[in-house]
Amino acid sequence: LAQCKTSKKRLFSERNCVSHSSPQRSGGPASTEVQKQARPNVIRCGWLRKQGGFVKSWHSRWFVLRGDQLYYYKDEEETKALGAISLPGNKVSEHPTNGDEGGKFLFEVIPGRRGQRERMTANHETYLLMASTQNDMEDWVKTIRRVIWAPFGGGIFGQKLEETVRYERRFGNKLAPMLVEQCVDFIRQWGLQEEGLFRLPGQANLVKELQDAFDCGEKPSFDCNTDVHTVASLLKLYLRELPEPVVPFHNATWSWRQKW
Protein backbone atom coordinates (compact mmCIF):
# COMPACT_ATOMS: atom_id res chain seq x y z
CA LEU A 1 0.00 0.00 0.00
CA ALA A 2 2.82 2.40 0.89
CA GLN A 3 4.56 1.63 -2.40
CA CYS A 4 1.31 2.30 -4.29
CA LYS A 5 0.89 5.68 -2.57
CA THR A 6 4.48 6.60 -3.38
CA SER A 7 3.96 5.69 -7.04
CA LYS A 8 0.77 7.77 -7.24
CA LYS A 9 2.50 10.72 -5.60
CA ARG A 10 5.33 10.51 -8.15
CA LEU A 11 2.87 10.40 -11.01
CA PHE A 12 0.98 13.42 -9.67
CA SER A 13 4.14 15.48 -9.33
CA GLU A 14 5.33 14.71 -12.87
CA ARG A 15 1.95 15.20 -14.54
CA ASN A 16 1.69 18.63 -12.93
CA CYS A 17 5.07 19.81 -14.11
CA VAL A 18 5.16 22.84 -16.38
CA SER A 19 6.37 22.08 -19.89
CA HIS A 20 8.62 25.12 -20.12
CA SER A 21 12.35 25.30 -19.68
CA SER A 22 12.21 28.41 -17.52
CA PRO A 23 9.85 29.20 -14.65
CA GLN A 24 6.71 31.19 -15.32
CA ARG A 25 7.66 34.80 -14.84
CA SER A 26 4.21 36.29 -14.37
CA GLY A 27 3.47 34.49 -11.13
CA GLY A 28 6.38 35.81 -9.08
CA PRO A 29 8.22 33.94 -6.33
CA ALA A 30 5.09 32.39 -4.85
CA SER A 31 4.16 30.56 -8.07
CA THR A 32 7.79 29.51 -8.55
CA GLU A 33 7.77 27.90 -5.12
CA VAL A 34 4.51 26.10 -5.89
CA GLN A 35 6.04 24.74 -9.11
CA LYS A 36 9.04 23.39 -7.20
CA GLN A 37 6.76 21.62 -4.74
CA ALA A 38 4.57 20.23 -7.52
CA ARG A 39 7.44 18.72 -9.51
CA PRO A 40 10.36 17.81 -7.26
CA ASN A 41 13.56 16.97 -9.16
CA VAL A 42 11.76 17.30 -12.51
CA ILE A 43 13.35 20.03 -14.61
CA ARG A 44 11.01 19.74 -17.57
CA CYS A 45 8.48 17.33 -19.04
CA GLY A 46 6.21 17.13 -22.05
CA TRP A 47 5.30 15.31 -25.24
CA LEU A 48 7.84 14.82 -28.01
CA ARG A 49 8.04 12.51 -30.99
CA LYS A 50 11.00 10.17 -31.09
CA GLN A 51 12.38 8.47 -34.18
CA GLY A 52 13.22 4.81 -33.74
CA GLY A 53 12.85 1.30 -35.00
CA PHE A 54 14.26 -0.40 -38.07
CA VAL A 55 12.22 1.75 -40.46
CA LYS A 56 12.92 4.99 -38.54
CA SER A 57 9.26 5.64 -37.75
CA TRP A 58 8.03 8.34 -35.36
CA HIS A 59 6.44 7.58 -31.99
CA SER A 60 4.94 10.01 -29.48
CA ARG A 61 6.56 9.69 -26.07
CA TRP A 62 6.19 11.47 -22.74
CA PHE A 63 9.62 12.87 -21.82
CA VAL A 64 10.76 13.75 -18.31
CA LEU A 65 14.06 15.55 -17.70
CA ARG A 66 15.23 14.68 -14.21
CA GLY A 67 18.77 15.36 -13.05
CA ASP A 68 21.09 14.65 -15.98
CA GLN A 69 18.87 11.94 -17.50
CA LEU A 70 16.11 12.37 -20.08
CA TYR A 71 13.56 9.59 -19.53
CA TYR A 72 10.83 8.71 -21.99
CA TYR A 73 7.56 6.87 -21.33
CA LYS A 74 4.75 5.48 -23.44
CA ASP A 75 2.35 7.98 -21.86
CA GLU A 76 1.91 10.15 -18.78
CA GLU A 77 0.37 7.34 -16.73
CA GLU A 78 3.33 4.97 -17.05
CA THR A 79 5.62 4.52 -14.05
CA LYS A 80 8.29 2.49 -15.86
CA ALA A 81 10.37 4.33 -18.46
CA LEU A 82 10.86 2.82 -21.90
CA GLY A 83 14.40 4.19 -21.85
CA ALA A 84 16.66 7.01 -20.76
CA ILE A 85 19.06 9.32 -22.56
CA SER A 86 22.20 10.10 -20.58
CA LEU A 87 23.16 13.74 -21.16
CA PRO A 88 26.62 14.26 -19.56
CA GLY A 89 29.39 14.30 -22.16
CA ASN A 90 26.96 14.55 -25.08
CA LYS A 91 25.63 17.40 -27.20
CA VAL A 92 22.26 18.68 -28.39
CA SER A 93 21.73 20.52 -31.66
CA GLU A 94 18.82 22.01 -33.56
CA HIS A 95 17.97 20.95 -37.11
CA PRO A 96 17.20 23.92 -39.37
CA THR A 97 13.70 23.80 -40.80
CA ASN A 98 13.39 23.84 -44.58
CA GLY A 99 10.42 24.18 -46.88
CA ASP A 100 10.11 20.44 -47.45
CA GLU A 101 9.83 19.76 -43.72
CA GLY A 102 7.22 22.28 -42.66
CA GLY A 103 6.00 21.58 -39.14
CA LYS A 104 9.00 19.39 -38.29
CA PHE A 105 10.78 21.05 -35.39
CA LEU A 106 13.70 18.68 -34.97
CA PHE A 107 16.58 18.49 -32.54
CA GLU A 108 19.10 15.76 -31.86
CA VAL A 109 21.12 14.45 -28.94
CA ILE A 110 24.46 13.25 -30.31
CA PRO A 111 27.68 11.80 -28.88
CA GLY A 112 29.89 14.58 -27.59
CA ARG A 113 33.26 12.92 -28.08
CA ARG A 114 35.47 14.22 -30.83
CA GLY A 115 37.12 12.07 -33.43
CA GLN A 116 35.56 8.77 -34.37
CA ARG A 117 31.79 8.90 -34.03
CA GLU A 118 30.40 6.65 -31.34
CA ARG A 119 26.88 5.43 -30.78
CA MET A 120 24.73 6.76 -27.95
CA THR A 121 23.59 3.21 -27.13
CA ALA A 122 23.58 -0.18 -28.80
CA ASN A 123 20.21 0.67 -30.39
CA HIS A 124 20.69 4.38 -31.07
CA GLU A 125 23.50 6.11 -32.87
CA THR A 126 21.78 9.38 -31.94
CA TYR A 127 18.38 10.43 -30.60
CA LEU A 128 16.35 12.44 -33.10
CA LEU A 129 13.38 14.19 -31.48
CA MET A 130 10.56 16.35 -32.80
CA ALA A 131 8.68 19.08 -30.92
CA SER A 132 5.25 20.43 -31.81
CA THR A 133 6.35 24.06 -32.20
CA GLN A 134 9.50 26.08 -32.81
CA ASN A 135 9.32 27.62 -29.33
CA ASP A 136 8.89 24.22 -27.68
CA MET A 137 11.89 22.87 -29.57
CA GLU A 138 14.05 25.85 -28.60
CA ASP A 139 13.02 25.55 -24.94
CA TRP A 140 13.92 21.85 -24.87
CA VAL A 141 17.30 22.54 -26.47
CA LYS A 142 18.09 25.34 -24.01
CA THR A 143 17.11 23.24 -21.02
CA ILE A 144 19.07 20.18 -22.14
CA ARG A 145 22.07 22.32 -23.05
CA ARG A 146 21.99 23.88 -19.58
CA VAL A 147 22.08 20.44 -17.97
CA ILE A 148 25.02 19.40 -20.15
CA TRP A 149 27.12 22.55 -19.96
CA ALA A 150 26.29 24.23 -16.64
CA PRO A 151 29.04 22.27 -14.81
CA PHE A 152 31.53 23.78 -17.29
CA GLY A 153 30.32 27.38 -17.19
CA GLY A 154 27.83 27.07 -20.05
CA GLY A 155 24.05 27.08 -20.17
CA ILE A 156 23.98 30.66 -18.90
CA PHE A 157 20.97 31.81 -20.92
CA GLY A 158 18.00 31.19 -18.63
CA GLN A 159 20.21 30.40 -15.64
CA LYS A 160 19.88 32.27 -12.36
CA LEU A 161 22.31 35.15 -11.94
CA GLU A 162 23.62 33.85 -8.63
CA GLU A 163 24.45 30.45 -10.15
CA THR A 164 26.36 32.02 -13.04
CA VAL A 165 28.29 34.40 -10.76
CA ARG A 166 29.02 31.62 -8.27
CA TYR A 167 30.67 29.53 -10.99
CA GLU A 168 32.60 32.43 -12.53
CA ARG A 169 34.08 33.54 -9.21
CA ARG A 170 36.68 30.82 -9.61
CA PHE A 171 38.18 33.02 -12.35
CA GLY A 172 38.24 36.18 -10.22
CA ASN A 173 36.00 38.32 -8.07
CA LYS A 174 33.45 39.25 -10.71
CA LEU A 175 30.57 41.60 -9.92
CA ALA A 176 28.57 40.53 -12.98
CA PRO A 177 28.58 37.62 -15.43
CA MET A 178 31.46 37.68 -17.93
CA LEU A 179 29.03 37.96 -20.83
CA VAL A 180 27.52 41.13 -19.33
CA GLU A 181 30.93 42.69 -18.65
CA GLN A 182 32.14 41.81 -22.14
CA CYS A 183 29.06 43.27 -23.84
CA VAL A 184 29.03 46.43 -21.72
CA ASP A 185 32.75 47.09 -22.26
CA PHE A 186 32.34 46.66 -26.02
CA ILE A 187 29.30 48.95 -26.16
CA ARG A 188 31.09 51.61 -24.11
CA GLN A 189 34.04 51.50 -26.47
CA TRP A 190 32.26 51.33 -29.81
CA GLY A 191 28.58 52.12 -29.38
CA LEU A 192 27.98 55.23 -27.29
CA GLN A 193 27.68 57.40 -30.40
CA GLU A 194 25.73 54.77 -32.35
CA GLU A 195 22.25 55.84 -33.38
CA GLY A 196 19.42 53.53 -32.32
CA LEU A 197 21.49 51.61 -29.76
CA PHE A 198 19.31 48.98 -28.00
CA ARG A 199 16.51 49.89 -30.41
CA LEU A 200 17.79 48.65 -33.76
CA PRO A 201 18.17 44.85 -33.99
CA GLY A 202 21.48 43.13 -34.61
CA GLN A 203 22.24 40.30 -37.01
CA ALA A 204 19.91 37.52 -35.90
CA ASN A 205 22.13 34.69 -37.15
CA LEU A 206 25.20 36.07 -35.39
CA VAL A 207 23.27 36.65 -32.17
CA LYS A 208 22.18 33.01 -32.30
CA GLU A 209 25.75 31.83 -32.94
CA LEU A 210 27.08 33.86 -30.02
CA GLN A 211 24.31 32.60 -27.74
CA ASP A 212 25.07 28.99 -28.65
CA ALA A 213 28.78 29.56 -28.08
CA PHE A 214 28.29 31.04 -24.60
CA ASP A 215 25.78 28.29 -23.77
CA CYS A 216 28.38 25.67 -24.71
CA GLY A 217 30.90 27.10 -22.25
CA GLU A 218 32.91 28.99 -24.87
CA LYS A 219 34.04 32.59 -24.44
CA PRO A 220 33.83 34.17 -27.91
CA SER A 221 35.51 37.54 -28.31
CA PHE A 222 34.34 40.64 -30.15
CA ASP A 223 36.60 42.68 -32.41
CA CYS A 224 36.26 46.15 -33.93
CA ASN A 225 34.41 44.67 -36.91
CA THR A 226 31.64 43.18 -34.75
CA ASP A 227 28.33 44.97 -35.22
CA VAL A 228 27.54 46.91 -32.03
CA HIS A 229 23.80 46.32 -32.50
CA THR A 230 24.47 42.57 -32.51
CA VAL A 231 26.30 42.84 -29.18
CA ALA A 232 23.48 44.99 -27.77
CA SER A 233 20.92 42.43 -28.96
CA LEU A 234 22.91 39.63 -27.32
CA LEU A 235 22.92 41.53 -24.01
CA LYS A 236 19.18 42.21 -24.25
CA LEU A 237 18.54 38.54 -25.01
CA TYR A 238 20.56 37.44 -21.99
CA LEU A 239 18.66 39.79 -19.66
CA ARG A 240 15.33 38.78 -21.18
CA GLU A 241 16.05 35.09 -20.61
CA LEU A 242 16.81 35.51 -16.89
CA PRO A 243 14.30 33.52 -14.79
CA GLU A 244 14.11 36.40 -12.30
CA PRO A 245 14.58 40.18 -12.49
CA VAL A 246 18.11 41.58 -12.28
CA VAL A 247 17.30 42.26 -8.60
CA PRO A 248 16.21 38.72 -7.56
CA PHE A 249 12.93 38.21 -5.75
CA HIS A 250 14.57 37.16 -2.49
CA ASN A 251 16.56 40.42 -2.40
CA ALA A 252 13.52 42.61 -2.91
CA THR A 253 11.54 44.03 -0.01
CA TRP A 254 7.95 42.97 0.52
CA SER A 255 6.71 46.52 -0.13
CA TRP A 256 8.51 46.54 -3.49
CA ARG A 257 6.81 43.27 -4.44
CA GLN A 258 3.39 44.66 -3.52
CA LYS A 259 3.85 47.64 -5.84
CA TRP A 260 4.38 45.29 -8.76
mmCIF file with all atom_site columns, C-alpha atoms in Angstrom, residues 156-253:
data_model
loop_
_atom_site.group_PDB
_atom_site.id
_atom_site.type_symbol
_atom_site.label_atom_id
_atom_site.label_alt_id
_atom_site.label_comp_id
_atom_site.label_asym_id
_atom_site.label_entity_id
_atom_site.label_seq_id
_atom_site.pdbx_PDB_ins_code
_atom_site.Cartn_x
_atom_site.Cartn_y
_atom_site.Cartn_z
_atom_site.occupancy
_atom_site.B_iso_or_equiv
_atom_site.pdbx_formal_charge
_atom_site.auth_seq_id
_atom_site.auth_comp_id
_atom_site.auth_asym_id
_atom_site.auth_atom_id
_atom_site.pdbx_PDB_model_num
ATOM 1  C CA . ILE A 1 156 ? 23.982 30.659 -18.898 1.00 0.00 ? 156 ILE A CA 1
ATOM 2  C CA . PHE A 1 157 ? 20.967 31.808 -20.921 1.00 0.00 ? 157 PHE A CA 1
ATOM 3  C CA . GLY A 1 158 ? 18.001 31.190 -18.634 1.00 0.00 ? 158 GLY A CA 1
ATOM 4  C CA . GLN A 1 159 ? 20.214 30.404 -15.644 1.00 0.00 ? 159 GLN A CA 1
ATOM 5  C CA . LYS A 1 160 ? 19.882 32.270 -12.357 1.00 0.00 ? 160 LYS A CA 1
ATOM 6  C CA . LEU A 1 161 ? 22.314 35.154 -11.937 1.00 0.00 ? 161 LEU A CA 1
ATOM 7  C CA . GLU A 1 162 ? 23.619 33.850 -8.625  1.00 0.00 ? 162 GLU A CA 1
ATOM 8  C CA . GLU A 1 163 ? 24.447 30.449 -10.149 1.00 0.00 ? 163 GLU A CA 1
ATOM 9  C CA . THR A 1 164 ? 26.364 32.024 -13.038 1.00 0.00 ? 164 THR A CA 1
ATOM 10 C CA . VAL A 1 165 ? 28.290 34.401 -10.763 1.00 0.00 ? 165 VAL A CA 1
ATOM 11 C CA . ARG A 1 166 ? 29.024 31.624 -8.270  1.00 0.00 ? 166 ARG A CA 1
ATOM 12 C CA . TYR A 1 167 ? 30.674 29.527 -10.988 1.00 0.00 ? 167 TYR A CA 1
ATOM 13 C CA . GLU A 1 168 ? 32.605 32.427 -12.533 1.00 0.00 ? 168 GLU A CA 1
ATOM 14 C CA . ARG A 1 169 ? 34.082 33.538 -9.206  1.00 0.00 ? 169 ARG A CA 1
ATOM 15 C CA . ARG A 1 170 ? 36.682 30.818 -9.606  1.00 0.00 ? 170 ARG A CA 1
ATOM 16 C CA . PHE A 1 171 ? 38.176 33.016 -12.346 1.00 0.00 ? 171 PHE A CA 1
ATOM 17 C CA . GLY A 1 172 ? 38.244 36.175 -10.222 1.00 0.00 ? 172 GLY A CA 1
ATOM 18 C CA . ASN A 1 173 ? 36.002 38.318 -8.067  1.00 0.00 ? 173 ASN A CA 1
ATOM 19 C CA . LYS A 1 174 ? 33.447 39.250 -10.708 1.00 0.00 ? 174 LYS A CA 1
ATOM 20 C CA . LEU A 1 175 ? 30.566 41.602 -9.918  1.00 0.00 ? 175 LEU A CA 1
ATOM 21 C CA . ALA A 1 176 ? 28.570 40.532 -12.982 1.00 0.00 ? 176 ALA A CA 1
ATOM 22 C CA . PRO A 1 177 ? 28.583 37.615 -15.432 1.00 0.00 ? 177 PRO A CA 1
ATOM 23 C CA . MET A 1 178 ? 31.459 37.684 -17.927 1.00 0.00 ? 178 MET A CA 1
ATOM 24 C CA . LEU A 1 179 ? 29.026 37.963 -20.826 1.00 0.00 ? 179 LEU A CA 1
ATOM 25 C CA . VAL A 1 180 ? 27.516 41.128 -19.329 1.00 0.00 ? 180 VAL A CA 1
ATOM 26 C CA . GLU A 1 181 ? 30.929 42.690 -18.654 1.00 0.00 ? 181 GLU A CA 1
ATOM 27 C CA . GLN A 1 182 ? 32.144 41.813 -22.140 1.00 0.00 ? 182 GLN A CA 1
ATOM 28 C CA . CYS A 1 183 ? 29.061 43.266 -23.841 1.00 0.00 ? 183 CYS A CA 1
ATOM 29 C CA . VAL A 1 184 ? 29.029 46.434 -21.716 1.00 0.00 ? 184 VAL A CA 1
ATOM 30 C CA . ASP A 1 185 ? 32.752 47.086 -22.261 1.00 0.00 ? 185 ASP A CA 1
ATOM 31 C CA . PHE A 1 186 ? 32.339 46.657 -26.024 1.00 0.00 ? 186 PHE A CA 1
ATOM 32 C CA . ILE A 1 187 ? 29.300 48.950 -26.163 1.00 0.00 ? 187 ILE A CA 1
ATOM 33 C CA . ARG A 1 188 ? 31.091 51.615 -24.114 1.00 0.00 ? 188 ARG A CA 1
ATOM 34 C CA . GLN A 1 189 ? 34.044 51.503 -26.474 1.00 0.00 ? 189 GLN A CA 1
ATOM 35 C CA . TRP A 1 190 ? 32.263 51.333 -29.809 1.00 0.00 ? 190 TRP A CA 1
ATOM 36 C CA . GLY A 1 191 ? 28.585 52.123 -29.383 1.00 0.00 ? 191 GLY A CA 1
ATOM 37 C CA . LEU A 1 192 ? 27.983 55.226 -27.287 1.00 0.00 ? 192 LEU A CA 1
ATOM 38 C CA . GLN A 1 193 ? 27.682 57.396 -30.398 1.00 0.00 ? 193 GLN A CA 1
ATOM 39 C CA . GLU A 1 194 ? 25.730 54.769 -32.351 1.00 0.00 ? 194 GLU A CA 1
ATOM 40 C CA . GLU A 1 195 ? 22.246 55.838 -33.384 1.00 0.00 ? 195 GLU A CA 1
ATOM 41 C CA . GLY A 1 196 ? 19.424 53.527 -32.315 1.00 0.00 ? 196 GLY A CA 1
ATOM 42 C CA . LEU A 1 197 ? 21.489 51.612 -29.758 1.00 0.00 ? 197 LEU A CA 1
ATOM 43 C CA . PHE A 1 198 ? 19.306 48.985 -28.000 1.00 0.00 ? 198 PHE A CA 1
ATOM 44 C CA . ARG A 1 199 ? 16.506 49.894 -30.408 1.00 0.00 ? 199 ARG A CA 1
ATOM 45 C CA . LEU A 1 200 ? 17.786 48.653 -33.756 1.00 0.00 ? 200 LEU A CA 1
ATOM 46 C CA . PRO A 1 201 ? 18.169 44.852 -33.986 1.00 0.00 ? 201 PRO A CA 1
ATOM 47 C CA . GLY A 1 202 ? 21.479 43.135 -34.608 1.00 0.00 ? 202 GLY A CA 1
ATOM 48 C CA . GLN A 1 203 ? 22.242 40.304 -37.007 1.00 0.00 ? 203 GLN A CA 1
ATOM 49 C CA . ALA A 1 204 ? 19.914 37.516 -35.895 1.00 0.00 ? 204 ALA A CA 1
ATOM 50 C CA . ASN A 1 205 ? 22.133 34.687 -37.153 1.00 0.00 ? 205 ASN A CA 1
ATOM 51 C CA . LEU A 1 206 ? 25.200 36.068 -35.395 1.00 0.00 ? 206 LEU A CA 1
ATOM 52 C CA . VAL A 1 207 ? 23.265 36.650 -32.167 1.00 0.00 ? 207 VAL A CA 1
ATOM 53 C CA . LYS A 1 208 ? 22.182 33.008 -32.304 1.00 0.00 ? 208 LYS A CA 1
ATOM 54 C CA . GLU A 1 209 ? 25.750 31.828 -32.942 1.00 0.00 ? 209 GLU A CA 1
ATOM 55 C CA . LEU A 1 210 ? 27.078 33.859 -30.016 1.00 0.00 ? 210 LEU A CA 1
ATOM 56 C CA . GLN A 1 211 ? 24.308 32.602 -27.738 1.00 0.00 ? 211 GLN A CA 1
ATOM 57 C CA . ASP A 1 212 ? 25.065 28.989 -28.646 1.00 0.00 ? 212 ASP A CA 1
ATOM 58 C CA . ALA A 1 213 ? 28.784 29.564 -28.080 1.00 0.00 ? 213 ALA A CA 1
ATOM 59 C CA . PHE A 1 214 ? 28.287 31.035 -24.605 1.00 0.00 ? 214 PHE A CA 1
ATOM 60 C CA . ASP A 1 215 ? 25.775 28.288 -23.771 1.00 0.00 ? 215 ASP A CA 1
ATOM 61 C CA . CYS A 1 216 ? 28.384 25.666 -24.705 1.00 0.00 ? 216 CYS A CA 1
ATOM 62 C CA . GLY A 1 217 ? 30.901 27.100 -22.249 1.00 0.00 ? 217 GLY A CA 1
ATOM 63 C CA . GLU A 1 218 ? 32.914 28.986 -24.871 1.00 0.00 ? 218 GLU A CA 1
ATOM 64 C CA . LYS A 1 219 ? 34.040 32.588 -24.439 1.00 0.00 ? 219 LYS A CA 1
ATOM 65 C CA . PRO A 1 220 ? 33.834 34.165 -27.913 1.00 0.00 ? 220 PRO A CA 1
ATOM 66 C CA . SER A 1 221 ? 35.508 37.538 -28.306 1.00 0.00 ? 221 SER A CA 1
ATOM 67 C CA . PHE A 1 222 ? 34.337 40.640 -30.146 1.00 0.00 ? 222 PHE A CA 1
ATOM 68 C CA . ASP A 1 223 ? 36.599 42.684 -32.415 1.00 0.00 ? 223 ASP A CA 1
ATOM 69 C CA . CYS A 1 224 ? 36.257 46.145 -33.930 1.00 0.00 ? 224 CYS A CA 1
ATOM 70 C CA . ASN A 1 225 ? 34.411 44.669 -36.912 1.00 0.00 ? 225 ASN A CA 1
ATOM 71 C CA . THR A 1 226 ? 31.645 43.184 -34.755 1.00 0.00 ? 226 THR A CA 1
ATOM 72 C CA . ASP A 1 227 ? 28.330 44.971 -35.218 1.00 0.00 ? 227 ASP A CA 1
ATOM 73 C CA . VAL A 1 228 ? 27.544 46.906 -32.031 1.00 0.00 ? 228 VAL A CA 1
ATOM 74 C CA . HIS A 1 229 ? 23.800 46.318 -32.501 1.00 0.00 ? 229 HIS A CA 1
ATOM 75 C CA . THR A 1 230 ? 24.474 42.573 -32.512 1.00 0.00 ? 230 THR A CA 1
ATOM 76 C CA . VAL A 1 231 ? 26.300 42.841 -29.179 1.00 0.00 ? 231 VAL A CA 1
ATOM 77 C CA . ALA A 1 232 ? 23.483 44.988 -27.765 1.00 0.00 ? 232 ALA A CA 1
ATOM 78 C CA . SER A 1 233 ? 20.919 42.433 -28.964 1.00 0.00 ? 233 SER A CA 1
ATOM 79 C CA . LEU A 1 234 ? 22.911 39.634 -27.317 1.00 0.00 ? 234 LEU A CA 1
ATOM 80 C CA . LEU A 1 235 ? 22.922 41.531 -24.013 1.00 0.00 ? 235 LEU A CA 1
ATOM 81 C CA . LYS A 1 236 ? 19.177 42.205 -24.250 1.00 0.00 ? 236 LYS A CA 1
ATOM 82 C CA . LEU A 1 237 ? 18.538 38.538 -25.013 1.00 0.00 ? 237 LEU A CA 1
ATOM 83 C CA . TYR A 1 238 ? 20.561 37.442 -21.985 1.00 0.00 ? 238 TYR A CA 1
ATOM 84 C CA . LEU A 1 239 ? 18.661 39.790 -19.661 1.00 0.00 ? 239 LEU A CA 1
ATOM 85 C CA . ARG A 1 240 ? 15.325 38.782 -21.180 1.00 0.00 ? 240 ARG A CA 1
ATOM 86 C CA . GLU A 1 241 ? 16.048 35.086 -20.607 1.00 0.00 ? 241 GLU A CA 1
ATOM 87 C CA . LEU A 1 242 ? 16.808 35.508 -16.889 1.00 0.00 ? 242 LEU A CA 1
ATOM 88 C CA . PRO A 1 243 ? 14.304 33.523 -14.790 1.00 0.00 ? 243 PRO A CA 1
ATOM 89 C CA . GLU A 1 244 ? 14.107 36.401 -12.296 1.00 0.00 ? 244 GLU A CA 1
ATOM 90 C CA . PRO A 1 245 ? 14.576 40.182 -12.495 1.00 0.00 ? 245 PRO A CA 1
ATOM 91 C CA . VAL A 1 246 ? 18.111 41.576 -12.277 1.00 0.00 ? 246 VAL A CA 1
ATOM 92 C CA . VAL A 1 247 ? 17.301 42.259 -8.604  1.00 0.00 ? 247 VAL A CA 1
ATOM 93 C CA . PRO A 1 248 ? 16.207 38.721 -7.564  1.00 0.00 ? 248 PRO A CA 1
ATOM 94 C CA . PHE A 1 249 ? 12.930 38.211 -5.751  1.00 0.00 ? 249 PHE A CA 1
ATOM 95 C CA . HIS A 1 250 ? 14.566 37.160 -2.486  1.00 0.00 ? 250 HIS A CA 1
ATOM 96 C CA . ASN A 1 251 ? 16.563 40.420 -2.401  1.00 0.00 ? 251 ASN A CA 1
ATOM 97 C CA . ALA A 1 252 ? 13.522 42.613 -2.910  1.00 0.00 ? 252 ALA A CA 1
ATOM 98 C CA . THR A 1 253 ? 11.537 44.034 -0.013  1.00 0.00 ? 253 THR A CA 1
#
